[in-house]
Short mmCIF file of C-alpha atoms in Angstrom, two decimals:
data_model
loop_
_atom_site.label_atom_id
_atom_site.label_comp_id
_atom_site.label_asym_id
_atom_site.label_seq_id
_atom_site.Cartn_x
_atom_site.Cartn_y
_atom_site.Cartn_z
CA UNK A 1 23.31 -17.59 3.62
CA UNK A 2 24.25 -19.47 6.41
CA UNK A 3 23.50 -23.18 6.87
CA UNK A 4 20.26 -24.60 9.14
CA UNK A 5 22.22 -25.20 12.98
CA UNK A 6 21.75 -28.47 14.30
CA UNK A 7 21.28 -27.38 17.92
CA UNK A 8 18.31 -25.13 18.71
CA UNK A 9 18.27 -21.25 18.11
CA UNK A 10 16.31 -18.98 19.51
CA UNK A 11 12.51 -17.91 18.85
CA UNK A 12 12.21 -14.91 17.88
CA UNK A 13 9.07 -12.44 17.28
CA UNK A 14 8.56 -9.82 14.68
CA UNK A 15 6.53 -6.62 15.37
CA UNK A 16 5.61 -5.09 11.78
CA UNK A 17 5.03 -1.02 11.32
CA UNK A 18 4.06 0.76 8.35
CA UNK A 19 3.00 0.63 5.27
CA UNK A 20 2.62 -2.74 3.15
CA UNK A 21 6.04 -2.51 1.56
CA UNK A 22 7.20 -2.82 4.76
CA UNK A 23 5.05 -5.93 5.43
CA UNK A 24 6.70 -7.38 2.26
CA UNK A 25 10.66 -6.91 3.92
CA UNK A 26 8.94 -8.14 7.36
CA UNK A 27 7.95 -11.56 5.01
CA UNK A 28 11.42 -12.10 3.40
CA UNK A 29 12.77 -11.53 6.93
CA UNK A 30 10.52 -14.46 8.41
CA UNK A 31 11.41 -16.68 5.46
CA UNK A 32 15.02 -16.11 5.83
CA UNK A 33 14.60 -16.74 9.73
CA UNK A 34 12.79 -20.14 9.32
CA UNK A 35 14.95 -21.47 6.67
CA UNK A 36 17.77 -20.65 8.55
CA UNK A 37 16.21 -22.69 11.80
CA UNK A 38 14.92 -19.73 13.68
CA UNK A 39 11.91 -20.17 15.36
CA UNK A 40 9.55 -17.72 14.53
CA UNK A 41 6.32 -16.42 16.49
CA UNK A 42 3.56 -14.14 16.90
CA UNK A 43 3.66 -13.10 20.36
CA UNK A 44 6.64 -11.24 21.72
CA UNK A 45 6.04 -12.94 24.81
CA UNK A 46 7.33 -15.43 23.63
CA UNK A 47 11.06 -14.52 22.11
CA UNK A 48 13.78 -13.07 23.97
CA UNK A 49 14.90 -11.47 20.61
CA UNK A 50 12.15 -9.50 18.95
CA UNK A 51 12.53 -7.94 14.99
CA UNK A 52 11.09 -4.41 14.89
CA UNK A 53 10.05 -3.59 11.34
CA UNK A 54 9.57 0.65 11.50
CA UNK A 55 8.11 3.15 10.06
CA UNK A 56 9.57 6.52 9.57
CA UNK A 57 7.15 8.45 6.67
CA UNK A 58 5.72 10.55 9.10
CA UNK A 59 5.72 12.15 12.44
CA UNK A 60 2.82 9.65 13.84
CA UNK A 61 4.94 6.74 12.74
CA UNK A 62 8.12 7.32 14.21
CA UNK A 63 6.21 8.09 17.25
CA UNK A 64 4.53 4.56 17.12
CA UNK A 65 7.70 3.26 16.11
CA UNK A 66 9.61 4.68 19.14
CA UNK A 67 6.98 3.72 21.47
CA UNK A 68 7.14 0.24 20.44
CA UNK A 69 10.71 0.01 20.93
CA UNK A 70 10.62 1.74 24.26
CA UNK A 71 8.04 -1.10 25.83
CA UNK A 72 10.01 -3.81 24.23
CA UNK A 73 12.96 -2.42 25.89
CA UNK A 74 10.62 -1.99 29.31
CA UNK A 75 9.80 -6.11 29.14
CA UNK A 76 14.05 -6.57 28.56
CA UNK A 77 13.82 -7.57 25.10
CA UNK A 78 16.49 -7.40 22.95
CA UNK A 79 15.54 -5.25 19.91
CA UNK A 80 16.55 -5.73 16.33
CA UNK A 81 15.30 -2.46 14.91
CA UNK A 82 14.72 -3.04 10.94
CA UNK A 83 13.30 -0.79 8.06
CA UNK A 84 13.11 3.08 7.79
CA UNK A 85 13.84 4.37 11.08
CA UNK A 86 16.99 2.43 11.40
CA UNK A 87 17.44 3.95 7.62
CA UNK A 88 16.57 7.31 9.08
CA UNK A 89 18.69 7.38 12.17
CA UNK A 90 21.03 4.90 12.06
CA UNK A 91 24.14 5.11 14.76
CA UNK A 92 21.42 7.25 16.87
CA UNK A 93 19.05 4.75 17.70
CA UNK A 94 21.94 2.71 19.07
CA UNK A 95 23.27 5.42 21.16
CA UNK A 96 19.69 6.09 22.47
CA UNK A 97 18.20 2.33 23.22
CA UNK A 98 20.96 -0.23 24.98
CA UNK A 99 18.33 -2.54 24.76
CA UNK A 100 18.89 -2.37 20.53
CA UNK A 101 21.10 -4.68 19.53
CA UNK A 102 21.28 -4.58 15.97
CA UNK A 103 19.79 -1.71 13.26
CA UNK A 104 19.43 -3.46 9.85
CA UNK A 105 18.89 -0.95 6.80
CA UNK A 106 15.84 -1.02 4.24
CA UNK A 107 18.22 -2.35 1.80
CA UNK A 108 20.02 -4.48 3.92
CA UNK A 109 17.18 -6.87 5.66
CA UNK A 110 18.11 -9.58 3.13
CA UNK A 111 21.61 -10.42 6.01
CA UNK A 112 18.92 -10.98 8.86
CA UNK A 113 20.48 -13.97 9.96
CA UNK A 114 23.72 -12.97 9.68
CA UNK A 115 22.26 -10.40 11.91
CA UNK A 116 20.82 -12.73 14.37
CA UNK A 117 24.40 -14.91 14.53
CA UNK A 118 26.41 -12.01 15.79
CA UNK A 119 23.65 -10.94 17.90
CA UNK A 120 23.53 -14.40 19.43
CA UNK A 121 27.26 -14.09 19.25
CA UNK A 122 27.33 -11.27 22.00
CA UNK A 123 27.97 -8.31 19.26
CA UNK A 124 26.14 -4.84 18.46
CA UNK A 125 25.54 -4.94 14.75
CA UNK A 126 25.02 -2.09 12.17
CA UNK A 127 23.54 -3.34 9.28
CA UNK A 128 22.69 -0.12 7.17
CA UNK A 129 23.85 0.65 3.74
CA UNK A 130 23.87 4.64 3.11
CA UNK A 131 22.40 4.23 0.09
CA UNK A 132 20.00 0.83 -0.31
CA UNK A 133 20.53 -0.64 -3.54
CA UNK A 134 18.84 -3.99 -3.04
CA UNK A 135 15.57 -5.12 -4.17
CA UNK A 136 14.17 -8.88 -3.53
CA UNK A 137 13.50 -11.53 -6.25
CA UNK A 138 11.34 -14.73 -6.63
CA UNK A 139 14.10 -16.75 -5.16
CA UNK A 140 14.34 -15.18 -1.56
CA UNK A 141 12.43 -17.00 0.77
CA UNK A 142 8.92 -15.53 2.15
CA UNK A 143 6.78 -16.30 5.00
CA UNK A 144 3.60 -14.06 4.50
CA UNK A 145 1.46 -12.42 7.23
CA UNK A 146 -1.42 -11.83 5.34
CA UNK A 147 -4.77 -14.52 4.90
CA UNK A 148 -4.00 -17.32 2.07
CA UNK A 149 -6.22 -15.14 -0.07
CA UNK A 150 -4.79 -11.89 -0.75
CA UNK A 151 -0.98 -11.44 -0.98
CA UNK A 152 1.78 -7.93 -1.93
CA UNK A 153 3.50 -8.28 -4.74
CA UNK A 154 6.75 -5.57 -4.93
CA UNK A 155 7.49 -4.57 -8.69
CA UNK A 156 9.94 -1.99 -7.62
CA UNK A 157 11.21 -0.56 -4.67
CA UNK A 158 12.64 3.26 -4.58
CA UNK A 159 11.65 6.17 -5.88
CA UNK A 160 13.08 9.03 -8.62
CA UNK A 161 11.11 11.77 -7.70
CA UNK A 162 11.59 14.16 -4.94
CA UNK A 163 8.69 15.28 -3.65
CA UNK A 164 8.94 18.37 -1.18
CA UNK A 165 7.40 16.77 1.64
CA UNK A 166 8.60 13.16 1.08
CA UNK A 167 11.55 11.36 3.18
CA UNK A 168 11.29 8.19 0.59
CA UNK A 169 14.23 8.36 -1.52
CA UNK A 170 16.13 9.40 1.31
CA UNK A 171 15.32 5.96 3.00
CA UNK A 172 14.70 3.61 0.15
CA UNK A 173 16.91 4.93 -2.54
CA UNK A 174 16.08 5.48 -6.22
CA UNK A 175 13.80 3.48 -8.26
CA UNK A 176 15.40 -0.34 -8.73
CA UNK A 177 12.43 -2.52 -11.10
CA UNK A 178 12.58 -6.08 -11.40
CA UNK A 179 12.67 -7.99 -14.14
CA UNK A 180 9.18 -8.83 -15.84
CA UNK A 181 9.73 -12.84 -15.66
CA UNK A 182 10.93 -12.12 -12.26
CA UNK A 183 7.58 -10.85 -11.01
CA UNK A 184 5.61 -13.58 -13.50
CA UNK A 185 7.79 -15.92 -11.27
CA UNK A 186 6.87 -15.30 -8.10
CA UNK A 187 3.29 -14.52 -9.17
CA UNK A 188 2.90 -17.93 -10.58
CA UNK A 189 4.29 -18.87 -7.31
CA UNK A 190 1.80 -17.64 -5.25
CA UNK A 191 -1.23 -18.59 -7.75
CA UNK A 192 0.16 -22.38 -6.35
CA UNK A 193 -0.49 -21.23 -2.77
CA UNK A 194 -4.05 -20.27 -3.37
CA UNK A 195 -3.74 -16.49 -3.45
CA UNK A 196 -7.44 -15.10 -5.10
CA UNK A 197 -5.58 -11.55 -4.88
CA UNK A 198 -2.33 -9.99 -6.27
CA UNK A 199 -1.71 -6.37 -5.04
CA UNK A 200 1.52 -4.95 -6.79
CA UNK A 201 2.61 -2.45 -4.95
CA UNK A 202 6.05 -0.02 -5.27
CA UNK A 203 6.45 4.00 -4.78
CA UNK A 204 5.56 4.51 -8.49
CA UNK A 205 3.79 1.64 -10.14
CA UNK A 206 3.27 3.27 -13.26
CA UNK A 207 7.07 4.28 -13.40
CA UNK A 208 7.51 0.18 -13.07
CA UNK A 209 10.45 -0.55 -15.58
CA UNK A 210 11.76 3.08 -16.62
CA UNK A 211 15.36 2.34 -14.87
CA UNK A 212 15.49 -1.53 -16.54
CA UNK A 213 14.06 -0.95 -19.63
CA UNK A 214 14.76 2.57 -20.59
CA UNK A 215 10.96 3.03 -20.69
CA UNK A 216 7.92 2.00 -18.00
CA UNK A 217 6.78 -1.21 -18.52
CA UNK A 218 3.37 -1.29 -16.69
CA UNK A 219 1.34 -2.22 -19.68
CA UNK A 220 3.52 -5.48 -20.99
CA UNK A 221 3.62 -6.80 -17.25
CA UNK A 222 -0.17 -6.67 -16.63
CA UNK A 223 -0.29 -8.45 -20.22
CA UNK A 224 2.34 -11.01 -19.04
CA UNK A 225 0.79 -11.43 -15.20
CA UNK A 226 -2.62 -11.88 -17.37
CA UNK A 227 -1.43 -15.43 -17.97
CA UNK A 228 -1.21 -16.26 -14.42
CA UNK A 229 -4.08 -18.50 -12.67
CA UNK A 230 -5.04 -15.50 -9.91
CA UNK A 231 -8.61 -13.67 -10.27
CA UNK A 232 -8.12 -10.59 -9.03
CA UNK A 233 -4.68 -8.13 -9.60
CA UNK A 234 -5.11 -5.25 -7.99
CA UNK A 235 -2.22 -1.76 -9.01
CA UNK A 236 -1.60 0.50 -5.94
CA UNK A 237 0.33 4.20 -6.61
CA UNK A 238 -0.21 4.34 -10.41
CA UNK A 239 0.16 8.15 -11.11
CA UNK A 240 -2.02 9.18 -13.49
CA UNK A 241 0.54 10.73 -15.56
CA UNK A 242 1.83 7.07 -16.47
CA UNK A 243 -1.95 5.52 -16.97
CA UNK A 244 -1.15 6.37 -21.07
CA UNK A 245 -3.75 4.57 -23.76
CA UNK A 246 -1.44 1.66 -23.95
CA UNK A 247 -1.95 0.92 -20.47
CA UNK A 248 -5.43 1.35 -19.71
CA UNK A 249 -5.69 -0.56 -22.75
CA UNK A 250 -3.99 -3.58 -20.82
CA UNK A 251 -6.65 -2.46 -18.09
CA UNK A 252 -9.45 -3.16 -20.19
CA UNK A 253 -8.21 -6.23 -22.06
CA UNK A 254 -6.66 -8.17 -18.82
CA UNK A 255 -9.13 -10.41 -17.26
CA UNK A 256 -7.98 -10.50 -14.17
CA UNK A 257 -6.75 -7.00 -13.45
CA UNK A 258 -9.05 -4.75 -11.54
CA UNK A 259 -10.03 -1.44 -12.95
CA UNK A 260 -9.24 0.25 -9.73
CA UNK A 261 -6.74 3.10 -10.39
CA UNK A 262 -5.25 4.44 -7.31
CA UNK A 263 -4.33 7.85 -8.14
CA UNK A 264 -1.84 9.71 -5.33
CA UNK A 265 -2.89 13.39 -6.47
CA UNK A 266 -2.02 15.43 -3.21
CA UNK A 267 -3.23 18.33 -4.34
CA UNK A 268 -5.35 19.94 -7.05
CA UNK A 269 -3.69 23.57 -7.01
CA UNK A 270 -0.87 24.46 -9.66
CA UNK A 271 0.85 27.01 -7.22
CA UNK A 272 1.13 24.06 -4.45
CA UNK A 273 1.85 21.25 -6.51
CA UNK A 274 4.93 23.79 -7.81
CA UNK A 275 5.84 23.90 -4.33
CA UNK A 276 5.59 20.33 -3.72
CA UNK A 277 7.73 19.80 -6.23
CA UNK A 278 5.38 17.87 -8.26
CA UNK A 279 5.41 20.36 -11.43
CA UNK A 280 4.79 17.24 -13.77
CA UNK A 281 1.33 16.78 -12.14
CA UNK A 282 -0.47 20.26 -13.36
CA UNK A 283 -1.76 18.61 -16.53
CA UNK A 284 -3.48 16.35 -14.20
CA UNK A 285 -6.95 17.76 -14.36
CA UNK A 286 -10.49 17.48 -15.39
CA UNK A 287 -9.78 16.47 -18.46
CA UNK A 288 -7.63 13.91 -17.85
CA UNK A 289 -9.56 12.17 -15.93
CA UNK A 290 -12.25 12.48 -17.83
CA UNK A 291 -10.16 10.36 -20.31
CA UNK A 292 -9.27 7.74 -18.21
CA UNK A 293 -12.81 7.43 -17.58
CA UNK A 294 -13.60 7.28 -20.91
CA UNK A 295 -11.20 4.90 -21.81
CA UNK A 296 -11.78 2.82 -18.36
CA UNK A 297 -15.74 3.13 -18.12
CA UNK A 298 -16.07 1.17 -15.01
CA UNK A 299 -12.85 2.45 -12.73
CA UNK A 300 -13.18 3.02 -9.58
CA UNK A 301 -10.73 5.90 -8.69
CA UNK A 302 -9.12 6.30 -5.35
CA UNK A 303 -6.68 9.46 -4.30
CA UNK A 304 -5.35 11.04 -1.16
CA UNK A 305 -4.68 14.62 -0.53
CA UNK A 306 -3.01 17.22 1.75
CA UNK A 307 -4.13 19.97 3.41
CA UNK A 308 -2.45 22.69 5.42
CA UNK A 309 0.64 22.34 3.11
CA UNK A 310 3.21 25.60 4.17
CA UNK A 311 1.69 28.67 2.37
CA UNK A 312 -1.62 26.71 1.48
CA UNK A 313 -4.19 29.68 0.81
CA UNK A 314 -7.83 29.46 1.30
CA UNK A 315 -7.96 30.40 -1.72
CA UNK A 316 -6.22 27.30 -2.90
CA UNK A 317 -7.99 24.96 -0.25
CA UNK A 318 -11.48 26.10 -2.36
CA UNK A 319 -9.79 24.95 -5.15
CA UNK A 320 -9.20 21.54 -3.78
CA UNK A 321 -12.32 21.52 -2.43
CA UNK A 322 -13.93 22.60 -5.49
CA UNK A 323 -11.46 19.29 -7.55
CA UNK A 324 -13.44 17.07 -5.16
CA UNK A 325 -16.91 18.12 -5.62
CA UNK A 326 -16.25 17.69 -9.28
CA UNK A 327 -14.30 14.93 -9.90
CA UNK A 328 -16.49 12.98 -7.46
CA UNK A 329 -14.08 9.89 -6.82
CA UNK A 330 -15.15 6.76 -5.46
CA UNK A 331 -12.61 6.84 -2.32
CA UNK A 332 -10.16 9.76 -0.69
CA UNK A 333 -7.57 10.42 1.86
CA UNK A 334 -6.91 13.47 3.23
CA UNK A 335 -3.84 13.78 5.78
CA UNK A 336 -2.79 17.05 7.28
CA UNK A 337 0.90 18.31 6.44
CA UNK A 338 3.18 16.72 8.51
CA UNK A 339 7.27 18.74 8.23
CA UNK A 340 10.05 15.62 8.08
CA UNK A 341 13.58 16.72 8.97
CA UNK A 342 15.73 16.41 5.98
CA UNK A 343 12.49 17.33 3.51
CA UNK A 344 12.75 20.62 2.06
CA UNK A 345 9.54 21.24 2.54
CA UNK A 346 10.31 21.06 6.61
CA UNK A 347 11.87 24.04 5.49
CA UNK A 348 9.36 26.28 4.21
CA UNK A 349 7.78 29.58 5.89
CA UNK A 350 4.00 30.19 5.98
CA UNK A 351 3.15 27.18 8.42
CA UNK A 352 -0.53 26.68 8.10
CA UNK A 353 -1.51 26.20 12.05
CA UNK A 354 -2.64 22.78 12.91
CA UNK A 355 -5.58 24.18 13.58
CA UNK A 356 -6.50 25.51 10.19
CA UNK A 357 -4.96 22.23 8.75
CA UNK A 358 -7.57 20.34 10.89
CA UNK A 359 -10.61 22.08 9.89
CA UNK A 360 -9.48 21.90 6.17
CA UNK A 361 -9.17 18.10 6.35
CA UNK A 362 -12.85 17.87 8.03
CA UNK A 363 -14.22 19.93 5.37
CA UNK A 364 -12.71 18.12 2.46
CA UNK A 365 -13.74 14.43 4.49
CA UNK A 366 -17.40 15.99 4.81
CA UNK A 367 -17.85 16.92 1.29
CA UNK A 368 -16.18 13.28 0.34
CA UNK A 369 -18.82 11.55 2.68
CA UNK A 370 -21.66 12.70 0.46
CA UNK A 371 -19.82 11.79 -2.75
CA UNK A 372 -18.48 7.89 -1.30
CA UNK A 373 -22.36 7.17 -0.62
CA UNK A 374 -23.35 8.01 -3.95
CA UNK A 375 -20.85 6.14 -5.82
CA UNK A 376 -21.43 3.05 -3.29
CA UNK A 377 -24.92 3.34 -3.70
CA UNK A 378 -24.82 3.30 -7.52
CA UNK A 379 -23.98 -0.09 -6.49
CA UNK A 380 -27.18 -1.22 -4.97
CA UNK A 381 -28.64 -4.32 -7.46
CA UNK A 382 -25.49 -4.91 -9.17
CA UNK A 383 -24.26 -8.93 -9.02
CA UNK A 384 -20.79 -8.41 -8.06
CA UNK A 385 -17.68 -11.28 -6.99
CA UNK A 386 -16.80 -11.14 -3.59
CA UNK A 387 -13.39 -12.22 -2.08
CA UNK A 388 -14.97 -13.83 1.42
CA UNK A 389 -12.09 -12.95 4.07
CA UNK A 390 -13.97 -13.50 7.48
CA UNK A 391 -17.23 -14.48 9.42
CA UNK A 392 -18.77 -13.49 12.31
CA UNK A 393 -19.63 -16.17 14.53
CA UNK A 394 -22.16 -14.72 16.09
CA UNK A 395 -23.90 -13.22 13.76
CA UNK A 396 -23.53 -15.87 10.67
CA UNK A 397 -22.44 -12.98 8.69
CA UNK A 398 -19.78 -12.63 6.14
CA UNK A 399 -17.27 -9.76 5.44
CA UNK A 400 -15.47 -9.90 2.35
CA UNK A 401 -14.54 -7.22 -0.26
CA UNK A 402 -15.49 -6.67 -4.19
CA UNK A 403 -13.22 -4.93 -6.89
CA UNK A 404 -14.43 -1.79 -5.23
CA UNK A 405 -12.37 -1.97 -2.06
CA UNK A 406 -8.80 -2.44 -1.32
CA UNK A 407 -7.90 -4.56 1.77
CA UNK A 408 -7.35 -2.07 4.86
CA UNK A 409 -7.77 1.69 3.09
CA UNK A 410 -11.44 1.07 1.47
CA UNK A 411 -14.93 -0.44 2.78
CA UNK A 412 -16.03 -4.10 2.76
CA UNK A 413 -18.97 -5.99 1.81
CA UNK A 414 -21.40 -7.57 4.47
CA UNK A 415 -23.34 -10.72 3.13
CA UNK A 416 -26.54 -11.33 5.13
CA UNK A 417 -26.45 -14.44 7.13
CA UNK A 418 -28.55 -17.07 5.43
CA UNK A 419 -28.09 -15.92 1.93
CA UNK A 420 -24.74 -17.96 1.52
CA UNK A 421 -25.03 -21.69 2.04
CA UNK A 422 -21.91 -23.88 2.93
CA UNK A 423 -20.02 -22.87 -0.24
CA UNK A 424 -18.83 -19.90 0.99
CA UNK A 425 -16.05 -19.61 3.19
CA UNK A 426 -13.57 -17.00 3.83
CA UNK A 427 -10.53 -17.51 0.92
CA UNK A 428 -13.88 -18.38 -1.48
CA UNK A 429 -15.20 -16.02 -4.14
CA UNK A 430 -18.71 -15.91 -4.25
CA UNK A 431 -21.61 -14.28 -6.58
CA UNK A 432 -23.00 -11.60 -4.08
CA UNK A 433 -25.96 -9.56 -5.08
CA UNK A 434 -25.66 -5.98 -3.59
CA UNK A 435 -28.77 -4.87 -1.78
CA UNK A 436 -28.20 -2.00 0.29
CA UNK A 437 -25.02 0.71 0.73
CA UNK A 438 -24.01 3.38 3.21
CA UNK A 439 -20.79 5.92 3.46
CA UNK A 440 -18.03 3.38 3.27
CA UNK A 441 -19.62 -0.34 2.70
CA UNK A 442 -22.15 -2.41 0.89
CA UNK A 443 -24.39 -5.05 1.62
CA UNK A 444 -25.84 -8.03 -0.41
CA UNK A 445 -27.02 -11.30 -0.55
CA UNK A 446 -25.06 -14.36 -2.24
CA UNK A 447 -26.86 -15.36 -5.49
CA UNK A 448 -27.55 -18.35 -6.73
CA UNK A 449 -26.54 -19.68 -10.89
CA UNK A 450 -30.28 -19.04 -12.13
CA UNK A 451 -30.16 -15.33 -10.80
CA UNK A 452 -26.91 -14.53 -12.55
CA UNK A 453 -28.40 -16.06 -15.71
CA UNK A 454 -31.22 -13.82 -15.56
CA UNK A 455 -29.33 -11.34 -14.81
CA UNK A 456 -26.67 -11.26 -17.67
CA UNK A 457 -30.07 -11.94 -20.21
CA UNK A 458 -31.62 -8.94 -19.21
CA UNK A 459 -28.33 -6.59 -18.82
#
């Protein structure tokens, strides 16, 4: 790494795409940039050198992606382009934007000041390892983006499956785990800055330790992070496959993890999921979930779908369809198929038209609308912890979240103003009595010690 310079180096600003992965790199990248001496800021305006962490998963994000490069390049920026569109198109994006001065691979973002020097240095820099075999550790540095209060914890990064219709491995390699004391580490690290939420997020959390340990490892690292001082620890991507007895077991007995399973299904229909490439998912049914239910009484189960996949019957939409209405899940998805070049499934005949697609996705959000206000509204005079993240000046009133909701993809809570004394703040956890619900959020009240010992007497 190189040493802090003694005279002054640039500012420069980072503009963050994608998914929260992505907002991890984008953190290691700001760390690196500060320790190095860098000065770092929000607003492009002010940096002649702007970072551009992209997004290439889908159509719609390489579109935003481009378009952010192009008005960078507009204002005469100069444009480091980072993550999975310089992973995607590499040399390309050179050719195409003189403005770009640098690409810098999803494996590779760890050299971002080398970077920096020989773009300060007058040189165009390709930074982009064919195949990324890095994965970050406790010890590189990390600025985070996100409120004191809720932080991203990366198990694993890469993925061993290959999904029809996914680009993934083709940008972030296979699955690379980190070490259990490794994550404990930099958990225990970010218990010291005041962090009230752990997310742990990779492409297959319940996969997490399968390359390093010959097995997955999801159950002795939720035992291991129990002994960490953070309430909440949230799992994102655990496929239900990998949720075995051992580690909903670890769900139940941890404290402090959430019994929020986020299940990325896709489909519901053996004939698709063949085509998808996801043969391993058509035990995942009914009954299945019906035993993680059993075993997990009080999950809350999230999923996402797609619809208008190439050769997706009607027949096989009603099926879907029909999976929803059953299974009744607390939160869904649903994204239209989108073909990525260098996917097989961009291959496929049978194109559902966009139309179609459309209509399917507004039938299967429609039927999901009904279900999310029931399963919110079972909710209505439950005394529930609630991570305060934000209050409306106007109004008095707080926004915050409970176990139910993920930050960004779920609903929030809304405590009435006047219910919640000085105590609560955003980055404060408070006692919040839910009194009312709708599609997507809750609303309550903030309860005081005698109320929640009357309440656990007569539960």
């Amino acid at each position: 790494m190189a040493s802090t310079a003694t005279t002054a180096r640039p500012t420069v600003a980072f503009a963050h795409l994608g998914c929260e992965k992505n907002r991890v790199d984008t953190e290691h990248m700001l760390g690196l940039l500060a320790q190095a001496g860098y000065g770092v800021s929000a607003d492009e305006a002010d940096a002649q050198v702007v970072v551009v962490n992209t997004c290439s998963f889908i159509q719609d994000a390489r579109a935003e992606s481009v378009r952010t490069l192009v008005d960078l390049a507009e204002q005469g920026k100069q444009i480091v382009i980072a993550g999975c569109l310089a992973q995607h198109f590499q040399e390309e994006l050179l050719e195409s934007l003189p403005e770009a001065r640098a690409i810098v691979g999803t494996g590779d973002y760890q050299h971002i000041v080398e970077v920096l020097e020989q773009v300060e240095a007058g040189e165009r820099v390709n930074r982009v390892s064919q195949v990324p075999t890095f994965v970050a550790d406790e010890n590189l540095p990390r600025y985070r983006t996100t409120s004191e209060a809720v932080a991203y914890l990366k198990v694993a990064e890469g993925c061993d499956y290959r999904c029809a219709f996914c680009i993934i491995p083709k940008l972030r390699g296979d699955q690379r785990s980190r070490p259990i004391e490794s994550i404990v580490a930099e958990a225990q690290q970010l218990a010291a800055q005041g962090v009230k939420e752990l997310i742990l997020i990779s492409q297959i959390t319940t996969n997490y330790g399968l390359d390093l340990y010959g097995k997955p490892q999801l159950a002795q690292l939720l035992r291991a992070l129990g002994e960490v001082e953070i309430p909440w620890i949230r799992v994102h991507y655990a496929y239900p496959t990998g949720l075995t007895p051992e580690v909903l077991a670890a769900y139940r007995e941890v404290p402090n993890v959430l019994p929020y399973l986020d299940l990325p299904l896709q489909h519901s229909h053996p004939e698709v999921l063949r085509a998808m490439n996801r043969p391993w998912q058509e035990g995942v049914n009914g009954e299945l979930l019906q035993r993680i239910r059993e075993q997990l009484p009080d999950a809350v189960l999230r999923t996402t779908f797609i619809v208008g996949y190439p050769g997706e019957t009607e027949e096989q939409f009603e099926h879907l369809l029909q999976f929803v209405q059953e299974q009744r899940f607390d939160h869904v998805g649903v994204f239209c198929f989108s073909p990525e070049d260098g996917t097989p499934a961009a291959e496929l005949a049978n194109a559902v038209p966009a139309e179609v697609a459309e209509a399917r996705r507004g039938r299967l959000m429609e039927a999901q609308q009904a279900i999310s206000a029931e399963r919110n509204g079972a909710w209505v005079g439950r005394i529930v912890d609630v991570l305060v993240e934000q209050e409306n000046p106007s109004s008095g009133e707080l926004i915050g979240r409970c176990l139910r909701f993920a930050p960004d993809v779920d609903g929030e809570v809304r405590i009435r103003p006047g219910s919640h004394g000085a105590a609560a703040s955003a980055g404060t956890m408070v006692p919040v009595r839910i009194t009312a619900a709708d599609i997507y959020d809750l609303e309550g009240e903030v309860v005081g010690a005698q109320e929640m010992v009357d309440a656990v007497r007569h539960s």
